[in-house]
Amino acid sequence: MKAHRSILQKASLASAVIVGFGVAGTTAGANDAAPPGRSVAYAWTERHEAVYESKDKDGKEARLECPNGLNDNGIREQMAALFPEPAGKNYKLVDAHLAREAEIWFPNTEADKFPFHEVGGTTAYGLNLDGKVKPSDFTSPDGQVKGIDNQFYRAVGCIPSYREGSSQRLFYTQYLESRPFNRTVMELTDVDSLENDDDVTVTTYRGLHPLVRDAQGEFQADTTQLVDTAWGRDFVWASKAKIVNGVLITTKPNDLAWPNENHTNASIDRMREVRFEMKLAGEKIEGLMGGYFDIENTYHALIRRFDSHQISYGKLAAGSLYKVLHRLADGYPDPVTGKNTAISGALRVYGVRVHLIHPEKEVADAPQTGGPRPTQAAGGGE
Amino acid sequence: MCLAATMLAGGAFVLASAGVAAEPAKDEKAAEVGARKHLRLLTTQQYLNTVQYVFGPDITVDVKFAPLMRTDGVLMAATSIAGVGDAQLETYQKIANLLSTQVIDPRNRESLIPCKPADEKAADRECAGKFLTRVIDALYFVPPPKEHIARLVDEAGTSADRMQNFYAGLQVVLEGVLLSPSVLLVAEKEEPDPKRPGQMRLDASSQAARLSLFLWNAAPDPALRAAANRGDLFDARKRSRLVDAMLASPRLETGVRAFFDDMFGLEDLETLSKDSTVYPYFLGGVSDQAREQTLRTVVDQLLTKNGDYRDIFTSRATFLSPQLGILYGVKTLPGWNAYEFPPEAQRAGILTHASFLARASHATRSSATLRGKALRELIMCQKVPPPPANVDFSAVENPDPRLRTARERVNQHLENPVCAGCHRITDPIGLSLEKFDGAGRYRETERGAEIDPSGTLDGKEFADVVGLSQALRDSPALPSCLVRRAYSYATASVVPPSSNAMLAQFGKTFASDGYRLRPLLRAIAMDPSFSVVSTPTPAPEKSAAVSQSTNVASNN
Amino acid sequence: MNGFSRRRVLRGMLNGGAVTVGLPLLNCFLNGNGNALADGKPIPPRFALWSWGLGHNRDVFIPKKIGSGFEFPEEIESLEPLRQHINLLTNFTAFRDSAGLTGHVTGWIIARTGAPPVAGNNLSGETYDIKIANQISRAQRFKTLTATATGSARTSYSYEDPNTPNPSEYSPLEFYTRLFGPEFNNPNAADFKPSPRAMSRKSALSAVMEESAWLNQRVGAEDKARLDQYFSGLRHLEKQFVQQLTKPEPIAACNPSAAPNEAELKMNNESPFVVKRNEMMSDLLAMAIACDQTRVVNMSYADMSSNTIKPGYEKPHHTSSHEEAVDDKLGYQPVCSWFVRRSMEGLAYFIKSFEKIKEGDGSLLDNMLIVADTGDANARTHGLLDMPMFTAGRAGGKLKTGLHIDVNGAPMSRMTLTAMRVLGMDVKTFGGGSNTTSEIISDILV
């Protein structure tokens, strides 16, 4: 199955690698040339928690990072253990299901009645947020980056929901594409070179248009996104950045909110001191977004996104997760209690290049038909 | 009124556009070529336009009649010769059943049926009669005898009683009406022409139908039929007023779109598919939008802007959808938006639309030959002969991998004397379109080699596709081809060689009107040859084709 | 494809235009093998579609051996006794092109319409069983019959157009009543009652045909032939009504049994009830075809996102497919495989219900083309590569059987086009987008 998938999809997969940084299809030019209008934009096509999973030499899951195995105490399993149903035994709804539901909506940090397996390895994806190398920190899989702050991974890395192939990750991917609410774009401006440039500006926005797939089912590059200036102001985030050997590194950590509507409901996710490290690869962009998850917000966003039914798909028990997030929290101590309220973490983000239209700049003076202004080189120039 | 529509006895004068004095055009002989009378099949779109004009656009089906065979360059000419097999009747029946069921549906009957039965479970011949009389009056292009309407009304009554349901009874009769040959066929009829003793002309209802199918792509509506039955079409001044009204109607756009859809072979885009591994950016549905782009562009230039026909081959003004924006590398907002390609872009004119470029390409690669052939045949009315039977295709079908560009490959054609004769007609123009790949996307190189887009058109040299478009715009074949196609389309006929002088005369008028479309349509609609009936000349199609191909050969 | 390449197409030139006239179906189906009904009547083409939900577990479903004599891995072992009647085709692709992937929906839309969904999850046109029914079953009492084993009328994968699903028969008893109740003209019975609607449609058609009286006067000699063609087409339609209104010829194979007893059937998705309903519906559908009430039937064992329940197990099939772990030793999801195995037993029953009915020199199955399909390959990931299909029956001697064919990633539409051609349809291409094909699977043709 894998074999012919790669053949069927050779065109688009290859283009990312082979075309390199040429702004393929529309403008010829070397990697170090300025993009048209000195700007380039990308729309997110996939975004999920950065979870390192060890593999054995055959490329199969080795799970070395989970010395106690994967968590098997999901919400359903906990329910079954707490309320066994021997013949004839019946519980009142208010004592059983509703009580459990209440525990999800009003979680606590008391000790968990159920065993929880957290990550025991020392390898992880992520960024070194505090510039220090501490005992609890991780090292990147290639050994290059030390001091990685990703305690969120320690919490969730052994929960099947957060691992490759899980339904949760499938939902993230599906709904990032299918719900317009989630559309997120990143624009790089003041770019003189996509290879090396020590001063560029990075801004994220909410976009308004659907992602488009090509006839092979891959994300189509160079479609148009209109910036949402009406309802998307909360999601605007900006930072200075540099590009080093084709890798974009933001330099001004800054709090970021992003829309995340999923199975059940819409939520706004928040991360503090966000920074990006993204590889620019022609039509594609891929990399890490790191920072501190606000625990209360992160938890409530999760249980709003998925109801207990979806959460149970990957042996996740929200109440148990709440406890462990607080236990491993490593940032933003509460001024009164001194307890940390945030936890370091990272997301893996993938994007595809798009044209961006800023309504305030471009639509206002567009032709009367409402069309875009006959536009700069990238537009008409081919 | 300064309309110069003066029909003289004998019809010896061609009628020019409003405000321009009629000029003596042809001798009597030329006028006599006229058109033959036909039994025409409505096309799918004509049928739907007709039915929807009566019942509204919500009453619709997505079913197509059997495809027509392009005849002497136009599909419409095939409506006068195509047969109707049993399977076609089954299609008609299916459509009639679906449409009639929608009409009597409780959601629609309130607005579409002008009365309510006394009892829904029984016949109501008065109400059925009211409804059916209106429908038949609106749909039958010749009014049937009164007894026939009575017969159908009675049928609705009997059926209603039999099924104990008024609407069910009405539905079966409406189904019958909607698949009636009186609705789906236009049987033109001749009558003696009082102005030319011994000669024949089309009768009033036939003329009304011909005008309406030509200008509106629908059967005539009751108002036009009534005017025709009063004899208005035989009165030059009244005919002129009627034709002007038809040209001013919003329905003209429907007619003009149908004509150019036919002339440019855009129906092929319905079934066009591309290999998605080679052209992943040729998205599903984009070929329909390419068709729409070209039709919008044509309507905008020729009707909205009342522009020069030749300019549609050079103009950078067009309309784009987001999917086309992806193909063309242009920022686009949702929906259709006006767009003008910048001067430095290689896109100018409809030759650079995907509707032309992708249509005349293979599923996996572009084709200089197909594009050159399409340009010659569809746009210049020249005939490119098929390859000879003894041709060795191995060189082009298994090309030497070292030949990277199309130009290098098609040189094979030009080196082989068997191929060269025809490929010299197609390839030099097709090669200048090579900067667009088989899906219509712009490219600078093919397999790493620079593409050389220079070429020649009938002796004129140019450096790139913009030059080709300009050369084409200035070619005399361009307007004369439009005239030929429009006339053939208008009369649903193969134009016999004996009509060439008449077409040349239309061409002159067209030129003097600044190559604007409305005056040309008007001239054709007012021309006596549009309305008189000629005696058939033997085997016109073959000789026409031969003479055209000779034409091309002598040009090269 | 011998049977049909021999089929003659008359190409007549009429006033310069080529007119393609297919020979009447009946002649078309007289073949040289003397394979006709016992009473000498030619065998008409008949078609059945059967679907199951949530694909397969590759390693225990797809045989290693290609061609004849292939092995039956455990998930499909219930079909082994039918080996000489079936083909297994594997490795189809449902190309969704630019359409999004909606779990358990996108796949069946592509499988049944040949084209990716449009504007979200809408079908681009009718499902192909309807295309076939419009051709081979229009004159029957029912153009098509759709049934399901799920107990819900909504489980239907047969659409007249994008907005009109053919609701499924879900109650065997009600279905029996519709088929063989008071309105049934038993071909073997003494009395006969024609349908009032068919009578009315025929009568209205006859009234319209009277228009030839004045239309004939309008056309000249050269167009007379074409107008005559139109009226002869109308007579063809009239003849179809006459057929509906005429007492049918006796059909030996037509022998409906008593009404099914569904008293103990719960209208839910528990596997034992699904199994039972599949059996009852299969028998009814096969008999409906044997009695020539229709020539196209459509049966779904489960929703494409199968909600069948295994008694004693807490998650239905669909939930299991996403939640159940792959068993390290077995290499697949064991409960999901249990569900697929029940589905395959259901398919086996469906095929056997046609085999049970004697027709001509053999069984009804010999004269059928049955296609079985599903909406996913790998349900867990909503995968659309590696899609499997079965055919059963020999379509009156036109199909080879007993083969496992690897179609090597071809679009599912290739099987559809093959089916249409086998059933006598003059279709050159089928499908939309990357699923468009003009190729057929010649390996399974005689």
JSON list of C-alpha atoms in Angstrom, two decimals, chain C residues 116-255:
[
{"chain": "C", "resi": 116, "resn": "PRO", "atom": "CA", "xyz": [-15.27, 12.26, -6.14]},
{"chain": "C", "resi": 117, "resn": "PRO", "atom": "CA", "xyz": [-17.89, 14.08, -4.09]},
{"chain": "C", "resi": 118, "resn": "VAL", "atom": "CA", "xyz": [-18.59, 17.68, -4.98]},
{"chain": "C", "resi": 119, "resn": "ALA", "atom": "CA", "xyz": [-19.20, 20.64, -2.68]},
{"chain": "C", "resi": 120, "resn": "GLY", "atom": "CA", "xyz": [-18.62, 18.81, 0.56]},
{"chain": "C", "resi": 121, "resn": "ASN", "atom": "CA", "xyz": [-20.24, 15.42, 0.57]},
{"chain": "C", "resi": 122, "resn": "ASN", "atom": "CA", "xyz": [-22.59, 15.68, -2.36]},
{"chain": "C", "resi": 123, "resn": "LEU", "atom": "CA", "xyz": [-22.76, 13.15, -5.14]},
{"chain": "C", "resi": 124, "resn": "SER", "atom": "CA", "xyz": [-21.91, 14.44, -8.56]},
{"chain": "C", "resi": 125, "resn": "GLY", "atom": "CA", "xyz": [-24.72, 12.44, -10.14]},
{"chain": "C", "resi": 126, "resn": "GLU", "atom": "CA", "xyz": [-26.75, 9.26, -9.80]},
{"chain": "C", "resi": 127, "resn": "THR", "atom": "CA", "xyz": [-25.16, 6.05, -8.55]},
{"chain": "C", "resi": 128, "resn": "TYR", "atom": "CA", "xyz": [-24.22, 3.66, -11.28]},
{"chain": "C", "resi": 129, "resn": "ASP", "atom": "CA", "xyz": [-26.79, 1.02, -10.42]},
{"chain": "C", "resi": 130, "resn": "ILE", "atom": "CA", "xyz": [-29.33, 3.62, -11.52]},
{"chain": "C", "resi": 131, "resn": "LYS", "atom": "CA", "xyz": [-27.51, 4.21, -14.78]},
{"chain": "C", "resi": 132, "resn": "ILE", "atom": "CA", "xyz": [-27.71, 0.48, -15.32]},
{"chain": "C", "resi": 133, "resn": "ALA", "atom": "CA", "xyz": [-31.34, 0.26, -14.22]},
{"chain": "C", "resi": 134, "resn": "ASN", "atom": "CA", "xyz": [-32.27, 3.07, -16.59]},
{"chain": "C", "resi": 135, "resn": "GLN", "atom": "CA", "xyz": [-30.91, 0.94, -19.36]},
{"chain": "C", "resi": 136, "resn": "ILE", "atom": "CA", "xyz": [-31.90, -2.62, -18.54]},
{"chain": "C", "resi": 137, "resn": "SER", "atom": "CA", "xyz": [-34.74, -2.35, -16.07]},
{"chain": "C", "resi": 138, "resn": "ARG", "atom": "CA", "xyz": [-36.88, 0.58, -17.11]},
{"chain": "C", "resi": 139, "resn": "ALA", "atom": "CA", "xyz": [-39.69, -1.55, -18.39]},
{"chain": "C", "resi": 140, "resn": "GLN", "atom": "CA", "xyz": [-39.92, -3.71, -15.31]},
{"chain": "C", "resi": 141, "resn": "ARG", "atom": "CA", "xyz": [-42.47, -3.28, -12.56]},
{"chain": "C", "resi": 142, "resn": "PHE", "atom": "CA", "xyz": [-39.72, -1.85, -10.38]},
{"chain": "C", "resi": 143, "resn": "LYS", "atom": "CA", "xyz": [-36.86, -0.13, -12.07]},
{"chain": "C", "resi": 144, "resn": "THR", "atom": "CA", "xyz": [-34.73, -1.04, -9.09]},
{"chain": "C", "resi": 145, "resn": "LEU", "atom": "CA", "xyz": [-35.12, -2.41, -5.58]},
{"chain": "C", "resi": 146, "resn": "THR", "atom": "CA", "xyz": [-33.03, -1.32, -2.65]},
{"chain": "C", "resi": 147, "resn": "ALA", "atom": "CA", "xyz": [-32.87, -3.15, 0.67]},
{"chain": "C", "resi": 148, "resn": "THR", "atom": "CA", "xyz": [-30.73, -3.19, 3.77]},
{"chain": "C", "resi": 149, "resn": "ALA", "atom": "CA", "xyz": [-30.06, -5.44, 6.71]},
{"chain": "C", "resi": 150, "resn": "THR", "atom": "CA", "xyz": [-29.59, -2.56, 9.15]},
{"chain": "C", "resi": 151, "resn": "GLY", "atom": "CA", "xyz": [-33.25, -2.01, 9.91]},
{"chain": "C", "resi": 152, "resn": "SER", "atom": "CA", "xyz": [-33.08, 1.60, 8.73]},
{"chain": "C", "resi": 153, "resn": "ALA", "atom": "CA", "xyz": [-34.54, 3.06, 5.54]},
{"chain": "C", "resi": 154, "resn": "ARG", "atom": "CA", "xyz": [-31.72, 5.56, 5.54]},
{"chain": "C", "resi": 155, "resn": "THR", "atom": "CA", "xyz": [-29.10, 2.96, 4.78]},
{"chain": "C", "resi": 156, "resn": "SER", "atom": "CA", "xyz": [-29.10, 3.43, 1.06]},
{"chain": "C", "resi": 157, "resn": "TYR", "atom": "CA", "xyz": [-26.27, 3.71, -1.39]},
{"chain": "C", "resi": 158, "resn": "SER", "atom": "CA", "xyz": [-28.47, 4.02, -4.43]},
{"chain": "C", "resi": 159, "resn": "TYR", "atom": "CA", "xyz": [-29.24, 7.57, -5.59]},
{"chain": "C", "resi": 160, "resn": "GLU", "atom": "CA", "xyz": [-31.48, 8.65, -8.46]},
{"chain": "C", "resi": 161, "resn": "ASP", "atom": "CA", "xyz": [-29.71, 11.99, -8.42]},
{"chain": "C", "resi": 162, "resn": "PRO", "atom": "CA", "xyz": [-27.56, 13.79, -5.87]},
{"chain": "C", "resi": 163, "resn": "ASN", "atom": "CA", "xyz": [-30.61, 14.74, -3.83]},
{"chain": "C", "resi": 164, "resn": "THR", "atom": "CA", "xyz": [-32.72, 11.64, -4.17]},
{"chain": "C", "resi": 165, "resn": "PRO", "atom": "CA", "xyz": [-31.65, 8.47, -2.43]},
{"chain": "C", "resi": 166, "resn": "ASN", "atom": "CA", "xyz": [-33.72, 5.39, -3.09]},
{"chain": "C", "resi": 167, "resn": "PRO", "atom": "CA", "xyz": [-34.94, 4.65, 0.41]},
{"chain": "C", "resi": 168, "resn": "SER", "atom": "CA", "xyz": [-34.12, 1.16, 1.52]},
{"chain": "C", "resi": 169, "resn": "GLU", "atom": "CA", "xyz": [-36.56, -1.58, 2.32]},
{"chain": "C", "resi": 170, "resn": "TYR", "atom": "CA", "xyz": [-35.67, -2.36, 5.91]},
{"chain": "C", "resi": 171, "resn": "SER", "atom": "CA", "xyz": [-38.55, -4.48, 7.05]},
{"chain": "C", "resi": 172, "resn": "PRO", "atom": "CA", "xyz": [-38.57, -7.89, 5.34]},
{"chain": "C", "resi": 173, "resn": "LEU", "atom": "CA", "xyz": [-42.31, -8.22, 5.91]},
{"chain": "C", "resi": 174, "resn": "GLU", "atom": "CA", "xyz": [-43.16, -4.85, 4.40]},
{"chain": "C", "resi": 175, "resn": "PHE", "atom": "CA", "xyz": [-40.82, -5.54, 1.54]},
{"chain": "C", "resi": 176, "resn": "TYR", "atom": "CA", "xyz": [-42.50, -8.87, 0.94]},
{"chain": "C", "resi": 177, "resn": "THR", "atom": "CA", "xyz": [-45.87, -7.15, 0.86]},
{"chain": "C", "resi": 178, "resn": "ARG", "atom": "CA", "xyz": [-44.66, -4.57, -1.65]},
{"chain": "C", "resi": 179, "resn": "LEU", "atom": "CA", "xyz": [-43.20, -7.27, -3.85]},
{"chain": "C", "resi": 180, "resn": "PHE", "atom": "CA", "xyz": [-45.57, -10.18, -3.59]},
{"chain": "C", "resi": 181, "resn": "GLY", "atom": "CA", "xyz": [-48.60, -8.64, -1.92]},
{"chain": "C", "resi": 182, "resn": "PRO", "atom": "CA", "xyz": [-51.90, -7.74, -3.60]},
{"chain": "C", "resi": 183, "resn": "GLU", "atom": "CA", "xyz": [-50.34, -5.74, -6.45]},
{"chain": "C", "resi": 184, "resn": "PHE", "atom": "CA", "xyz": [-48.15, -8.59, -7.56]},
{"chain": "C", "resi": 185, "resn": "ASN", "atom": "CA", "xyz": [-49.06, -10.00, -10.96]},
{"chain": "C", "resi": 186, "resn": "ASN", "atom": "CA", "xyz": [-47.91, -13.49, -10.37]},
{"chain": "C", "resi": 187, "resn": "PRO", "atom": "CA", "xyz": [-46.79, -14.65, -13.78]},
{"chain": "C", "resi": 188, "resn": "ASN", "atom": "CA", "xyz": [-47.88, -18.13, -12.85]},
{"chain": "C", "resi": 189, "resn": "ALA", "atom": "CA", "xyz": [-51.28, -17.12, -11.53]},
{"chain": "C", "resi": 190, "resn": "ALA", "atom": "CA", "xyz": [-54.56, -17.23, -13.37]},
{"chain": "C", "resi": 191, "resn": "ASP", "atom": "CA", "xyz": [-55.80, -13.68, -12.72]},
{"chain": "C", "resi": 192, "resn": "PHE", "atom": "CA", "xyz": [-54.12, -10.38, -13.63]},
{"chain": "C", "resi": 193, "resn": "LYS", "atom": "CA", "xyz": [-54.68, -6.71, -12.73]},
{"chain": "C", "resi": 194, "resn": "PRO", "atom": "CA", "xyz": [-52.89, -4.02, -14.72]},
{"chain": "C", "resi": 195, "resn": "SER", "atom": "CA", "xyz": [-51.48, -0.86, -13.08]},
{"chain": "C", "resi": 196, "resn": "PRO", "atom": "CA", "xyz": [-53.72, 2.21, -13.49]},
{"chain": "C", "resi": 197, "resn": "ARG", "atom": "CA", "xyz": [-50.75, 4.57, -13.76]},
{"chain": "C", "resi": 198, "resn": "ALA", "atom": "CA", "xyz": [-49.11, 2.55, -16.51]},
{"chain": "C", "resi": 199, "resn": "MET", "atom": "CA", "xyz": [-52.49, 2.46, -18.24]},
{"chain": "C", "resi": 200, "resn": "SER", "atom": "CA", "xyz": [-52.75, 6.25, -18.01]},
{"chain": "C", "resi": 201, "resn": "ARG", "atom": "CA", "xyz": [-49.20, 6.89, -19.17]},
{"chain": "C", "resi": 202, "resn": "LYS", "atom": "CA", "xyz": [-49.72, 4.64, -22.12]},
{"chain": "C", "resi": 203, "resn": "SER", "atom": "CA", "xyz": [-52.98, 6.30, -22.97]},
{"chain": "C", "resi": 204, "resn": "ALA", "atom": "CA", "xyz": [-51.47, 9.80, -22.79]},
{"chain": "C", "resi": 205, "resn": "LEU", "atom": "CA", "xyz": [-48.63, 8.66, -24.99]},
{"chain": "C", "resi": 206, "resn": "SER", "atom": "CA", "xyz": [-51.09, 7.37, -27.56]},
{"chain": "C", "resi": 207, "resn": "ALA", "atom": "CA", "xyz": [-52.82, 10.74, -27.58]},
{"chain": "C", "resi": 208, "resn": "VAL", "atom": "CA", "xyz": [-49.51, 12.51, -28.24]},
{"chain": "C", "resi": 209, "resn": "MET", "atom": "CA", "xyz": [-48.78, 10.10, -31.06]},
{"chain": "C", "resi": 210, "resn": "GLU", "atom": "CA", "xyz": [-51.84, 11.38, -32.88]},
{"chain": "C", "resi": 211, "resn": "GLU", "atom": "CA", "xyz": [-49.81, 14.52, -33.54]},
{"chain": "C", "resi": 212, "resn": "SER", "atom": "CA", "xyz": [-48.22, 12.69, -36.44]},
{"chain": "C", "resi": 213, "resn": "ALA", "atom": "CA", "xyz": [-51.37, 13.60, -38.37]},
{"chain": "C", "resi": 214, "resn": "TRP", "atom": "CA", "xyz": [-50.38, 17.22, -38.82]},
{"chain": "C", "resi": 215, "resn": "LEU", "atom": "CA", "xyz": [-46.63, 16.99, -38.21]},
{"chain": "C", "resi": 216, "resn": "ASN", "atom": "CA", "xyz": [-46.31, 14.64, -41.17]},
{"chain": "C", "resi": 217, "resn": "GLN", "atom": "CA", "xyz": [-47.76, 17.29, -43.42]},
{"chain": "C", "resi": 218, "resn": "ARG", "atom": "CA", "xyz": [-45.03, 19.71, -42.46]},
{"chain": "C", "resi": 219, "resn": "VAL", "atom": "CA", "xyz": [-42.01, 17.70, -43.47]},
{"chain": "C", "resi": 220, "resn": "GLY", "atom": "CA", "xyz": [-40.61, 16.87, -46.89]},
{"chain": "C", "resi": 221, "resn": "ALA", "atom": "CA", "xyz": [-39.61, 13.48, -48.08]},
{"chain": "C", "resi": 222, "resn": "GLU", "atom": "CA", "xyz": [-36.05, 13.70, -46.80]},
{"chain": "C", "resi": 223, "resn": "ASP", "atom": "CA", "xyz": [-37.08, 14.53, -43.23]},
{"chain": "C", "resi": 224, "resn": "LYS", "atom": "CA", "xyz": [-39.95, 12.06, -43.24]},
{"chain": "C", "resi": 225, "resn": "ALA", "atom": "CA", "xyz": [-37.60, 9.24, -42.23]},
{"chain": "C", "resi": 226, "resn": "ARG", "atom": "CA", "xyz": [-36.42, 11.12, -39.18]},
{"chain": "C", "resi": 227, "resn": "LEU", "atom": "CA", "xyz": [-39.92, 12.03, -38.10]},
{"chain": "C", "resi": 228, "resn": "ASP", "atom": "CA", "xyz": [-40.91, 8.40, -38.56]},
{"chain": "C", "resi": 229, "resn": "GLN", "atom": "CA", "xyz": [-37.98, 7.46, -36.39]},
{"chain": "C", "resi": 230, "resn": "TYR", "atom": "CA", "xyz": [-39.36, 9.69, -33.67]},
{"chain": "C", "resi": 231, "resn": "PHE", "atom": "CA", "xyz": [-42.77, 8.07, -33.85]},
{"chain": "C", "resi": 232, "resn": "SER", "atom": "CA", "xyz": [-41.30, 4.63, -33.93]},
{"chain": "C", "resi": 233, "resn": "GLY", "atom": "CA", "xyz": [-39.43, 5.61, -30.76]},
{"chain": "C", "resi": 234, "resn": "LEU", "atom": "CA", "xyz": [-42.73, 6.65, -29.20]},
{"chain": "C", "resi": 235, "resn": "ARG", "atom": "CA", "xyz": [-44.18, 3.29, -30.20]},
{"chain": "C", "resi": 236, "resn": "HIS", "atom": "CA", "xyz": [-41.22, 1.66, -28.49]},
{"chain": "C", "resi": 237, "resn": "LEU", "atom": "CA", "xyz": [-42.15, 3.48, -25.28]},
{"chain": "C", "resi": 238, "resn": "GLU", "atom": "CA", "xyz": [-45.76, 2.46, -25.78]},
{"chain": "C", "resi": 239, "resn": "LYS", "atom": "CA", "xyz": [-44.69, -1.12, -26.17]},
{"chain": "C", "resi": 240, "resn": "GLN", "atom": "CA", "xyz": [-42.94, -0.96, -22.82]},
{"chain": "C", "resi": 241, "resn": "PHE", "atom": "CA", "xyz": [-46.22, 0.09, -21.24]},
{"chain": "C", "resi": 242, "resn": "VAL", "atom": "CA", "xyz": [-48.08, -2.63, -23.05]},
{"chain": "C", "resi": 243, "resn": "GLN", "atom": "CA", "xyz": [-45.65, -5.10, -21.55]},
{"chain": "C", "resi": 244, "resn": "GLN", "atom": "CA", "xyz": [-46.43, -3.76, -18.09]},
{"chain": "C", "resi": 245, "resn": "LEU", "atom": "CA", "xyz": [-50.12, -4.03, -18.79]},
{"chain": "C", "resi": 246, "resn": "THR", "atom": "CA", "xyz": [-50.05, -7.49, -20.25]},
{"chain": "C", "resi": 247, "resn": "LYS", "atom": "CA", "xyz": [-50.44, -10.57, -18.22]},
{"chain": "C", "resi": 248, "resn": "PRO", "atom": "CA", "xyz": [-46.90, -11.85, -17.87]},
{"chain": "C", "resi": 249, "resn": "GLU", "atom": "CA", "xyz": [-45.72, -15.09, -19.36]},
{"chain": "C", "resi": 250, "resn": "PRO", "atom": "CA", "xyz": [-45.34, -17.83, -16.79]},
{"chain": "C", "resi": 251, "resn": "ILE", "atom": "CA", "xyz": [-41.86, -17.97, -15.30]},
{"chain": "C", "resi": 252, "resn": "ALA", "atom": "CA", "xyz": [-40.87, -21.33, -13.95]},
{"chain": "C", "resi": 253, "resn": "ALA", "atom": "CA", "xyz": [-38.31, -19.89, -11.55]},
{"chain": "C", "resi": 254, "resn": "CYS", "atom": "CA", "xyz": [-40.81, -17.50, -9.99]},
{"chain": "C", "resi": 255, "resn": "ASN", "atom": "CA", "xyz": [-42.04, -19.12, -6.83]}
]
